[in-house]
Short mmCIF file of C-alpha atoms in Angstrom, two decimals:
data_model
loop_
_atom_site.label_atom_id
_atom_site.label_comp_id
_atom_site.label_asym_id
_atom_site.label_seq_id
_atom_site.Cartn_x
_atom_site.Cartn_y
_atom_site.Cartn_z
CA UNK I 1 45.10 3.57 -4.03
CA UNK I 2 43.59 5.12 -1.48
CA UNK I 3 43.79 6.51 2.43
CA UNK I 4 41.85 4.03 4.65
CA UNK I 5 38.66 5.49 5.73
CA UNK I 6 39.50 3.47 9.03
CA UNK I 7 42.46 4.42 10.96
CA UNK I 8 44.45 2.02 12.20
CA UNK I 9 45.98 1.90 15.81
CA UNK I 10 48.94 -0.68 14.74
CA UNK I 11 52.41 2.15 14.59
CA UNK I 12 52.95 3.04 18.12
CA UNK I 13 55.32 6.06 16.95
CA UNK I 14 55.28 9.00 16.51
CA UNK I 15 54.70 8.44 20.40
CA UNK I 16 52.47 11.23 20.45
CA UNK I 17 49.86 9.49 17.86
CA UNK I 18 47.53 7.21 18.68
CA UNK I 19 46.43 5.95 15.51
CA UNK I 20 47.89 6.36 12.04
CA UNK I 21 45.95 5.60 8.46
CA UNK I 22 47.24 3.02 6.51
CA UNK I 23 47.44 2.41 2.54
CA UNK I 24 44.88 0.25 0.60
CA UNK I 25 45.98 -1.75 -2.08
CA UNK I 26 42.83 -2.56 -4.51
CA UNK I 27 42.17 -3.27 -7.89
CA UNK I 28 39.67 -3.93 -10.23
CA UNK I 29 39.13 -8.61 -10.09
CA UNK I 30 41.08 -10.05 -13.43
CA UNK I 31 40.31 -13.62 -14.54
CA UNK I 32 42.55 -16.60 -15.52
CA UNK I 33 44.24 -17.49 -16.82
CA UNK I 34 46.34 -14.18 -17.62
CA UNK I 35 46.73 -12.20 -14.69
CA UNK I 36 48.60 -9.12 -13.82
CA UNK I 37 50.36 -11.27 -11.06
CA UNK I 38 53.31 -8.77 -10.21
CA UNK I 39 51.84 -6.47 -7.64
CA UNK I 40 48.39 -6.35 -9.25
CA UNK I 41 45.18 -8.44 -9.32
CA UNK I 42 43.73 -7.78 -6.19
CA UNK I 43 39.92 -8.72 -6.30
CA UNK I 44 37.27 -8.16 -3.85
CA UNK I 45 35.40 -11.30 -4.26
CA UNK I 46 35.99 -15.15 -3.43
CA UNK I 47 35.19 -17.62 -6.07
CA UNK I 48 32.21 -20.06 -4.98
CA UNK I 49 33.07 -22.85 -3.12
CA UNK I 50 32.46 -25.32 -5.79
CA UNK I 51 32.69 -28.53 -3.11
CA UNK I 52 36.24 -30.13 -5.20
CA UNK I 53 39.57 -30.27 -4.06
CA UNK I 54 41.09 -28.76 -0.80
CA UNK I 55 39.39 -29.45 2.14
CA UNK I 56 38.22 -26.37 3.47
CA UNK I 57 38.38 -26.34 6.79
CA UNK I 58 41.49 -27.45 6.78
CA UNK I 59 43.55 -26.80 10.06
CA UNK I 60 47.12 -24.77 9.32
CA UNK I 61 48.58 -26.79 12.50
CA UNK I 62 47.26 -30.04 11.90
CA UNK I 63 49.76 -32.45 9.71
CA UNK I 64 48.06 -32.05 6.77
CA UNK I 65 48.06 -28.47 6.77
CA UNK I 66 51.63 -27.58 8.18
CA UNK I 67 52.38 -30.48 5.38
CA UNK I 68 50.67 -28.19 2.87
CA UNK I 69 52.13 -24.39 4.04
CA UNK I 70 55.51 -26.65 4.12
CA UNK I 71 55.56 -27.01 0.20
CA UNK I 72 53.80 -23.51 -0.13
CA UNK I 73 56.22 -21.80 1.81
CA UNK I 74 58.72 -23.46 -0.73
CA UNK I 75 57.31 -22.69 -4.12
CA UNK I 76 58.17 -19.42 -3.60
CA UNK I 77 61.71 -19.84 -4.34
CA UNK I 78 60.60 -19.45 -7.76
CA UNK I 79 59.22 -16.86 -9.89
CA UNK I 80 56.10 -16.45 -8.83
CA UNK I 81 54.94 -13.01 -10.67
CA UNK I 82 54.49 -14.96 -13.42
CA UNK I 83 51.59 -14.62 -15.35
CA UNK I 84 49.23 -17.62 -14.68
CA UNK I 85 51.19 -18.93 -11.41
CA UNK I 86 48.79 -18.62 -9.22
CA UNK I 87 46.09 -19.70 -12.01
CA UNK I 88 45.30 -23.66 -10.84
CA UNK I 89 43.50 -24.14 -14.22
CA UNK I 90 47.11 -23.55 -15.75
CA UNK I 91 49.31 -26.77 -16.45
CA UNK I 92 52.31 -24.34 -16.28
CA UNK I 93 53.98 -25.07 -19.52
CA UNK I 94 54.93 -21.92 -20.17
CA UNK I 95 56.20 -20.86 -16.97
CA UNK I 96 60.17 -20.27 -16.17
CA UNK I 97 61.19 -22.54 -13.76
CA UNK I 98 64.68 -22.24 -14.34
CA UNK I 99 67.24 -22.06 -11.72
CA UNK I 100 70.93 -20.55 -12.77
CA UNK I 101 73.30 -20.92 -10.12
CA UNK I 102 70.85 -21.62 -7.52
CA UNK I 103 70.56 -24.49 -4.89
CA UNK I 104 66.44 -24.72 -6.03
CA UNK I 105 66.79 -28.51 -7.22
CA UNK I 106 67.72 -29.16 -2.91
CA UNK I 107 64.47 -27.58 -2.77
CA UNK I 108 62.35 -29.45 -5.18
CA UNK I 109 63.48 -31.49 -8.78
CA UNK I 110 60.51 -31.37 -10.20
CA UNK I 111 59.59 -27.24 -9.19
CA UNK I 112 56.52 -27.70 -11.67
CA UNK I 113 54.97 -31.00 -9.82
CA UNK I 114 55.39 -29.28 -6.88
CA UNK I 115 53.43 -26.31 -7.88
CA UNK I 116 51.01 -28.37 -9.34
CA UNK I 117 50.89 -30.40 -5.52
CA UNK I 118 50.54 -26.87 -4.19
CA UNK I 119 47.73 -25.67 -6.76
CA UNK I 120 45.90 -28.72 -5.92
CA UNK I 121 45.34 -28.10 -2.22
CA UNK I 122 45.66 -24.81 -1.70
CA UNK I 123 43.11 -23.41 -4.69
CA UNK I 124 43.39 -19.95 -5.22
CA UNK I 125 40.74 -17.96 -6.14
CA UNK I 126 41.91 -14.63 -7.69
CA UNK I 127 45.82 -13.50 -8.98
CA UNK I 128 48.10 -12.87 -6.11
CA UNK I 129 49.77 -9.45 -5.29
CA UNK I 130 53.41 -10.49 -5.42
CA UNK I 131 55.88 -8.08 -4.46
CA UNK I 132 59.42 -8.50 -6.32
CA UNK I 133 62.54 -6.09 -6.15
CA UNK I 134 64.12 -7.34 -9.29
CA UNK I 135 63.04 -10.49 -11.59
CA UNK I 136 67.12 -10.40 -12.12
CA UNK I 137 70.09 -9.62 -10.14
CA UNK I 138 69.21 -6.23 -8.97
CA UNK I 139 70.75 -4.17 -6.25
CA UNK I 140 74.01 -6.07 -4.73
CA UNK I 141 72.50 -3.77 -1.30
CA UNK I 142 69.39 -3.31 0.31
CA UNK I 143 67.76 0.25 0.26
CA UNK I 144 65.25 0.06 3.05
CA UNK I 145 62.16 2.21 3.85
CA UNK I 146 62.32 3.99 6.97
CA UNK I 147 60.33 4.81 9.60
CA UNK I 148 59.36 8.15 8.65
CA UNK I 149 58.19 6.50 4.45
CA UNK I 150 56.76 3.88 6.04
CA UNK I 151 54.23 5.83 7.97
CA UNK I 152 53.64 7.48 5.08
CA UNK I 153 52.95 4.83 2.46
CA UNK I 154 50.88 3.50 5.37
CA UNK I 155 48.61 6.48 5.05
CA UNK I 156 48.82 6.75 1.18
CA UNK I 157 51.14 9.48 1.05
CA UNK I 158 53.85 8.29 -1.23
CA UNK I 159 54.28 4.99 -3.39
CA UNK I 160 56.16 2.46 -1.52
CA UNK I 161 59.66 1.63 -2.01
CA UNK I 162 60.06 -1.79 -3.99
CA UNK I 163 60.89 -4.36 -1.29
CA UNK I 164 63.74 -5.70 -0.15
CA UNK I 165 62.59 -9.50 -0.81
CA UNK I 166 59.55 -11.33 -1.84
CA UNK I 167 56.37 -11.46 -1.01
CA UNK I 168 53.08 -12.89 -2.05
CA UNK I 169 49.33 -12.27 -0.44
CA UNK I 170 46.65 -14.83 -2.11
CA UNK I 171 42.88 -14.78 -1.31
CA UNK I 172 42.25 -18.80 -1.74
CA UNK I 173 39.11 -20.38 -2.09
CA UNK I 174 39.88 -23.80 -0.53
CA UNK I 175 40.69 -23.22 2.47
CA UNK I 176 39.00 -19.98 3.12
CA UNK I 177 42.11 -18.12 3.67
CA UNK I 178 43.97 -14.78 3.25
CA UNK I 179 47.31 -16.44 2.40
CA UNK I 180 51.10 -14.39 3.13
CA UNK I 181 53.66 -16.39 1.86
CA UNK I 182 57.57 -14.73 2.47
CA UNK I 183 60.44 -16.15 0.51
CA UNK I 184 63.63 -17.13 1.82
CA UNK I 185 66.73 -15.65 1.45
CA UNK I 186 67.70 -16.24 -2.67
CA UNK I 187 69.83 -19.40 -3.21
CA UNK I 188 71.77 -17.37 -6.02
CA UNK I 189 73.78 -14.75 -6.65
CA UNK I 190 72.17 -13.65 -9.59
CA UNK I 191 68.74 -12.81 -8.20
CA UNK I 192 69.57 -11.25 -4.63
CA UNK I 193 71.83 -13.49 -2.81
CA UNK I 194 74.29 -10.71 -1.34
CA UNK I 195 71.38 -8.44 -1.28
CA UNK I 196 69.11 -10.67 1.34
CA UNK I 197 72.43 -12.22 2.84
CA UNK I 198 73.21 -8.40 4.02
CA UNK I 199 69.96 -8.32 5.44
CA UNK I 200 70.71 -11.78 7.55
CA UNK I 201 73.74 -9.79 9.12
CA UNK I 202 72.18 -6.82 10.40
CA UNK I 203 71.72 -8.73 13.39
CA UNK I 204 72.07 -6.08 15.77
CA UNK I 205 68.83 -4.89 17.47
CA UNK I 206 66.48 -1.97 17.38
CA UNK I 207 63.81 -0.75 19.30
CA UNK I 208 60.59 -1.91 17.29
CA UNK I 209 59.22 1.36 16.11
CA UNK I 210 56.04 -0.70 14.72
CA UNK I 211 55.27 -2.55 17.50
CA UNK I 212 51.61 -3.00 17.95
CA UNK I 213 50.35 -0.12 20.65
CA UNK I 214 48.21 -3.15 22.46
CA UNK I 215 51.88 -4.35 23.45
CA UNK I 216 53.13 -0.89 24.63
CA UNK I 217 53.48 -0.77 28.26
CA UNK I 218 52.26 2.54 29.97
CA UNK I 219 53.59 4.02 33.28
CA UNK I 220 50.43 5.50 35.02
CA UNK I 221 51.19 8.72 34.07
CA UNK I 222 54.13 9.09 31.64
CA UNK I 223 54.23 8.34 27.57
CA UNK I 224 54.69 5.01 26.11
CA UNK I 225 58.01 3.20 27.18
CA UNK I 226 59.92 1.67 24.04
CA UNK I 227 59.00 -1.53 22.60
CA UNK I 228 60.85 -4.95 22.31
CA UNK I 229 63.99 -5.29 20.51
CA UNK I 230 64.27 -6.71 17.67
CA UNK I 231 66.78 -7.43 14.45
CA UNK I 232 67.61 -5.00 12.79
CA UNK I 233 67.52 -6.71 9.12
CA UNK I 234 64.20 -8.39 9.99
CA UNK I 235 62.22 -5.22 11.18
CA UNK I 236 64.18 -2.93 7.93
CA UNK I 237 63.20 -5.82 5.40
CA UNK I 238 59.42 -6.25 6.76
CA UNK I 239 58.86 -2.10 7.00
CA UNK I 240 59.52 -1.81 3.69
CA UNK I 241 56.45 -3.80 2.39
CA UNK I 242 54.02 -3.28 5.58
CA UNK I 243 52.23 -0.89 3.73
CA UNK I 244 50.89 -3.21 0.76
CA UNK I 245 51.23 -6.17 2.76
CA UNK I 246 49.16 -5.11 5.39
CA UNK I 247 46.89 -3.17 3.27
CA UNK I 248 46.40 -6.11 0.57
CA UNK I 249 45.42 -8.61 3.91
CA UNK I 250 42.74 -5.84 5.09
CA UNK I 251 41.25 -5.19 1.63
CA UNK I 252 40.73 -9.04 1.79
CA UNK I 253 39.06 -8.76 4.92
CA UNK I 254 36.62 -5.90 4.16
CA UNK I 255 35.69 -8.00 1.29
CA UNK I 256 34.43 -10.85 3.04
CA UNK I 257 32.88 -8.84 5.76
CA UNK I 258 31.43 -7.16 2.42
CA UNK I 259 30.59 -10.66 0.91
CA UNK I 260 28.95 -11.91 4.30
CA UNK I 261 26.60 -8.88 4.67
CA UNK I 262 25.23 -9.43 1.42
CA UNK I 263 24.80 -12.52 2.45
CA UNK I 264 22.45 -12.10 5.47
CA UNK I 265 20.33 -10.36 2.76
CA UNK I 266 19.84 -13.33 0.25
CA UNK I 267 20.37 -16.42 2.18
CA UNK I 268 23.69 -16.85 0.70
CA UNK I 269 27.38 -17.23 1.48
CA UNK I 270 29.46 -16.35 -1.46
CA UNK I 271 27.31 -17.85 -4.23
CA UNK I 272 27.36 -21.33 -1.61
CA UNK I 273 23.82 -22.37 -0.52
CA UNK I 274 22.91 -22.33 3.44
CA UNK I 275 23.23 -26.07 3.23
CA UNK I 276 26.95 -25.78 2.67
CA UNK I 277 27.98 -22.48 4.25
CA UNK I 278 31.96 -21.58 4.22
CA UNK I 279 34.02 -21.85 6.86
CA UNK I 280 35.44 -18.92 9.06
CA UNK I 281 37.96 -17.13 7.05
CA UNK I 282 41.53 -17.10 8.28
CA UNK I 283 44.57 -15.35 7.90
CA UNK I 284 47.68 -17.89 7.09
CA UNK I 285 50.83 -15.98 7.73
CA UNK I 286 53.63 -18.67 6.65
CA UNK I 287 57.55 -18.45 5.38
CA UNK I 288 61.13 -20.05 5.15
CA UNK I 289 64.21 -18.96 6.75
CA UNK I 290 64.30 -15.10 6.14
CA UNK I 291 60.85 -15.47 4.91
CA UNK I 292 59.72 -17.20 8.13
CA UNK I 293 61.42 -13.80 10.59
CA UNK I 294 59.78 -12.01 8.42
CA UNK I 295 56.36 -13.90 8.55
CA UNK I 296 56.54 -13.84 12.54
CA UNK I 297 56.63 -10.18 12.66
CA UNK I 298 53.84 -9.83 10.10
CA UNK I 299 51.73 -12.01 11.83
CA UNK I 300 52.36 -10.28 14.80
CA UNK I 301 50.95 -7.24 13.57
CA UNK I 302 47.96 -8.71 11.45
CA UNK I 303 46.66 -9.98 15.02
CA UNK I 304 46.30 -6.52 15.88
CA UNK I 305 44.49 -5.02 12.78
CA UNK I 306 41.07 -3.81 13.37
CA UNK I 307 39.95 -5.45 9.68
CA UNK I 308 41.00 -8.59 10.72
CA UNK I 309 39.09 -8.06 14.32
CA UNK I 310 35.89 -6.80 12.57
CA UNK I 311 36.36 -10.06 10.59
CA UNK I 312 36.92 -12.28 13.85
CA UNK I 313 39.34 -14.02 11.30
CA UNK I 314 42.15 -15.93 13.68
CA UNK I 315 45.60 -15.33 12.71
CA UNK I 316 47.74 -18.57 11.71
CA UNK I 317 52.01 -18.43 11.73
CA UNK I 318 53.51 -21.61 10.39
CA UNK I 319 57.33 -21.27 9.46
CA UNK I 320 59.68 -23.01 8.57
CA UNK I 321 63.81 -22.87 9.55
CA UNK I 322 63.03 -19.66 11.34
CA UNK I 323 65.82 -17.81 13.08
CA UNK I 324 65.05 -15.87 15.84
CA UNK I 325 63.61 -12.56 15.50
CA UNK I 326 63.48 -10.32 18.60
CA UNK I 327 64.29 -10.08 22.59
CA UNK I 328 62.78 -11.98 25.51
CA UNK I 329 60.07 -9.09 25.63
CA UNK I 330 59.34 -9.51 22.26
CA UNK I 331 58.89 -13.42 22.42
CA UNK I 332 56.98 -12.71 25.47
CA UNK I 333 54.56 -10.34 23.89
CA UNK I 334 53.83 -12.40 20.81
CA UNK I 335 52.88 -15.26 23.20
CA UNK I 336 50.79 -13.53 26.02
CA UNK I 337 49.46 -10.32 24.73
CA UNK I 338 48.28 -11.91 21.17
CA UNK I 339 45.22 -14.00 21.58
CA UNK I 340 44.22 -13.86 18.52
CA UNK I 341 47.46 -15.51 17.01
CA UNK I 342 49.05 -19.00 16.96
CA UNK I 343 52.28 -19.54 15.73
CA UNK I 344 54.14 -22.83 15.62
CA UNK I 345 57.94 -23.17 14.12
CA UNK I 346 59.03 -26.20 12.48
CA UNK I 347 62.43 -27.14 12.72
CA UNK I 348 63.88 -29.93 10.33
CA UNK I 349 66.96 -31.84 12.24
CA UNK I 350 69.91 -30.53 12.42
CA UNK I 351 68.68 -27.09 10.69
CA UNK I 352 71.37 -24.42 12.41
CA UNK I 353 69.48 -21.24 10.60
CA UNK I 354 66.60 -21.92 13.60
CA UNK I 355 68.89 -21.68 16.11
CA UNK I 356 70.57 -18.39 15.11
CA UNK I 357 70.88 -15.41 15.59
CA UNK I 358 72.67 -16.04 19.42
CA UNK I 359 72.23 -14.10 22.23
CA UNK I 360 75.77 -12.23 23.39
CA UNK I 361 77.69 -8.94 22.19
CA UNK I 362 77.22 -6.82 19.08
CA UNK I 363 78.80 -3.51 17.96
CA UNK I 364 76.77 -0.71 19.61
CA UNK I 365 77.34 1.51 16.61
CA UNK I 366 74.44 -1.01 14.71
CA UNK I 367 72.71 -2.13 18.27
CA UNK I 368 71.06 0.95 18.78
CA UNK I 369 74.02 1.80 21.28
CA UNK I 370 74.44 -1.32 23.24
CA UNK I 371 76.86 -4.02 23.60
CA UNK I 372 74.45 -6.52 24.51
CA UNK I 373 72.03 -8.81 22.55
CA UNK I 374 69.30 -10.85 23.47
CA UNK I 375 67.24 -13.19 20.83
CA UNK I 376 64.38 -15.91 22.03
CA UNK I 377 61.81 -17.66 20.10
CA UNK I 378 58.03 -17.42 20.06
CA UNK I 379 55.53 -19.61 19.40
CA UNK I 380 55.11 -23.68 19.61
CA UNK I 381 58.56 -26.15 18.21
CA UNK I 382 57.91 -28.90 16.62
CA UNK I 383 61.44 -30.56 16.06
CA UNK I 384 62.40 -33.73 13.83
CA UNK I 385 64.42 -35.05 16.71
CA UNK I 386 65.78 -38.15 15.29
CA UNK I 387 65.91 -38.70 11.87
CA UNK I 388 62.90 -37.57 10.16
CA UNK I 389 60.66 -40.56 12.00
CA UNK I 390 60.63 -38.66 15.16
CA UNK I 391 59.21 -35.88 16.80
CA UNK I 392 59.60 -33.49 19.53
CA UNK I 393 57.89 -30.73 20.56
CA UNK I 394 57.59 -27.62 23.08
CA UNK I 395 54.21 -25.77 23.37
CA UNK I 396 53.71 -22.16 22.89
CA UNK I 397 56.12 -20.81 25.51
CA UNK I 398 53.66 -17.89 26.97
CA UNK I 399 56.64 -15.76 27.17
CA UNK I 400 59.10 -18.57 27.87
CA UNK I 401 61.21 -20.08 24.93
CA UNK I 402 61.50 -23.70 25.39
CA UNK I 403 63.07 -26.47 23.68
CA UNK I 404 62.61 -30.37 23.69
CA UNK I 405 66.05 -31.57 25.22
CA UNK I 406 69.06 -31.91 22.72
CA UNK I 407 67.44 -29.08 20.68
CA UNK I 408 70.19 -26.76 21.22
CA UNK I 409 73.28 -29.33 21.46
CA UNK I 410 72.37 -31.50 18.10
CA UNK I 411 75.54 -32.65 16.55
CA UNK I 412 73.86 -32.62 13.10
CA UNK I 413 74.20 -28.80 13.45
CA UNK I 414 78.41 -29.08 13.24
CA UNK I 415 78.06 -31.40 9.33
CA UNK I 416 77.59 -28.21 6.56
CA UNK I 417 76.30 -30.42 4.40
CA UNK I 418 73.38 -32.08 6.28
CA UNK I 419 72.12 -28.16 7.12
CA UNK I 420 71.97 -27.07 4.14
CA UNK I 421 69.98 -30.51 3.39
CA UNK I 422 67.65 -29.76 6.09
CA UNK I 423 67.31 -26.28 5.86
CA UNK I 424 66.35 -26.72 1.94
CA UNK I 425 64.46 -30.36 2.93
CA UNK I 426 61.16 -28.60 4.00
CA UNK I 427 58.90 -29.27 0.92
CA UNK I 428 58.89 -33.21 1.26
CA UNK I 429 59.80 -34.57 4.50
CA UNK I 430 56.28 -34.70 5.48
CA UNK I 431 56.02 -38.11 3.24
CA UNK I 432 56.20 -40.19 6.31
CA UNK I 433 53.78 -41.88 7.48
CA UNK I 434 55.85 -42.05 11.19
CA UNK I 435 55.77 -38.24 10.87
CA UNK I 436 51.96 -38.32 10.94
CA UNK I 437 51.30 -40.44 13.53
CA UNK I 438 53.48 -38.64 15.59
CA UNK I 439 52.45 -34.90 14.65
CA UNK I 440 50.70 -33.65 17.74
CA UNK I 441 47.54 -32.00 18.21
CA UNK I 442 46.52 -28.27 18.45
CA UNK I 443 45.48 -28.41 21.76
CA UNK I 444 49.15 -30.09 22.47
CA UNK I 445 50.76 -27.17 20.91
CA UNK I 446 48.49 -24.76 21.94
CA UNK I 447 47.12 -25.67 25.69
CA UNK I 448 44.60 -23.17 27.33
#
């Protein structure tokens, strides 16, 4: 690892800085079907589109593709720093897909169809970084980074802490995406349920000390005011791994910019003749429950970095049983002062864990000394409203979080056992055909 040659302008504190460095993750590329898939692997080149499989150009908020991020977002519930996870050539035989104590089989009861369902459309091209804080049990607590470490892993400084949950970045081939896929809170006690559920209930708010500084409002004269609130768990869990997330996502991006330079000089576009040139690369930011706060802020902040702007890449959000991240500035931020992102949440039913936290009181002693708390959510809804035949759905709020009606009064919400159904029912609820006709289109969840 090294310092970034570029500096990046994405941590708005110190207030005094303007810009602060941030750590590169690279590595030499490693071939399947062995790789070094926990925290390593990290190649600088694409594999040639070979014109099988996954479409390529394939839309992350069209059906198909929030169908596809749906049972991505989900495979991640299992190990996957395995060696040869990632590896699509791999039938998986040796792979532990075990599940001790764990409510997985809600999830999927076939774990190794559904990676090979996810393999199948979503090709990757190269080993995934994968960030894990214990293949066991580990730590019954979270130890978080904070603000002062994280700066400082960001500039390549110090060696990160291990993270608080998990965290994969894949470079696929098909689509041409930078992938980020966040896990959701562990479904067992024996690999990090108390840990990540003590992370859920920090849900008193801080000021976001990483906000991005094109969201900081200036008086005329004075410094930088503070930046939007947000939850405290959230922000803690997602500082901890900025550094190698971020830095993994813009080593990606120099590569292509890399990869399409050399291309203007031969004719080529990563080994792929003019005749079939790829599409625009994009950045896929997607994640369940925990792992979908988590992917909101990320994405957030991925809009901003200048190796994803040199790129032109667009940033795409797709979560799934999100709960609500930050304040009514915050939601309003990610909406209008974000162009580059889009961000849609999909909420299953009855799924309660969307609809938390609520706004109302919280111990000032871990609200960053205030009795009040606000939450909102950003982004475009799309809501199974009625069963899981039909939908409704709210377009990106520009600052406004709104809700098809009955949203927030669903009676499904008060029976335990049909939320946990729906909040573990992402991965194959997308089989109906009524769902697809009804999904609606990007310009419906994103008007101009």
């Amino acid at each position: 690892s090294r310092p970034h040659r570029c500096p990046s302008p994405l941590l708005a504190a110190p207030r005094s800085a303007t810009c602060l460095p941030r750590r590169v993750v690279r590595s030499e590329a490693r071939g399947w079907p062995r790789p070094r898939a926990v925290g390593l692997g990290l190649a600088t080149r694409a594999v040639a589109d070979d014109g099988t499989g996954a479409s390529s150009a394939l839309d992350p908020h069209s059906f198909e593709g929030t169908r596809a991020l749906a049972k991505l977002a989900m495979l991640v519930y299992w190990n996957a720093g395995q060696d040869g996870f990632w590896d699509p050539t791999y039938d998986g035989t040796g792979l532990d897909l075990s599940t001790p104590l764990g409510f997985e089989p809600l999830i999927a009861s076939d774990p190794a169809a559904l990676r090979r369902e996810v393999l199948s459309s979503l090709v990757p091209s190269e080993p995934a970084l994968w960030l894990d804080p214990d293949p066991g049990m580990g730590p019954l607590t979270p130890s978080f980074a904070t603000v002062e470490e994280a700066r400082d892993a960001a500039s390549g400084l110090v060696k990160p802490r291990p993270s608080v949950s998990r965290v994969a970045v894949v470079r696929l081939a098909k689509p041409n995406w930078i992938a980020v896929i966040f896990r959701g809170t562990t479904p067992s006690p024996l690999r990090g349920l108390l840990r990540e559920g003590q992370v859920n209930s920090m849900a008193g708010q801080e000021t976001w000390e990483e906000t991005p500084l094109a969201w900081v409002r200036r008086d005329d004269e004075g410094p930088p005011r503070d930046g939007p609130r947000v939850h405290r768990g959230y922000a803690a869990a997602y500082r901890t791994v900025l550094a190698e997330v971020e830095g993994a996502v813009a080593a990606h991006a120099r590569s292509e910019l890399e990869a399409r330079s050399k291309a203007s000089e031969d004719g080529s576009v990563s080994g792929v003749s003019e005749d079939a040139p790829r599409d625009p690369c994009k950045v896929v930011v997607v994640g369940h429950s925990l792992g979908g706060a988590l992917a909101a802020l990320c994405a957030s902040r991925l809009a901003h970095d200048p190796d994803v702007t040199r790129l032109g890449a667009q940033v795409e959000c797709v979560t799934f049983g999100q709960p609500r991240v930050g304040d009514g500035e915050w939601a309003a931020r990610v909406d209008e002062r974000t162009p580059r992102l889009t961000y849609t949440r999909v909420v299953k039913a009855g799924d309660l864990f969307a609809r938390v936290p609520t706004s109302g009181f919280w111990l000032p002693g871990g609200n960053g000394g205030r009795f009040e708390v606000e939450y909102a959510h950003a982004g475009a809804l799309v809501w199974t409203s009625a069963g899981d035949e039909s939908l409704a759905f709210a377009s990106a709020g520009r600052g406004v979080e709104g809700a098809p009606a009955g949203f927030w009064t669903d009676p499904r919400m008060a029976n335990p056992i049909s939320v946990a159904r729906d909040h573990a029912g992402y991965a194959y609820f997308f089989e109906k055909e009524e769902l697809r006709r009804a999904w609606p289109s990007r310009d419906a969840l994103f008007p101009r």
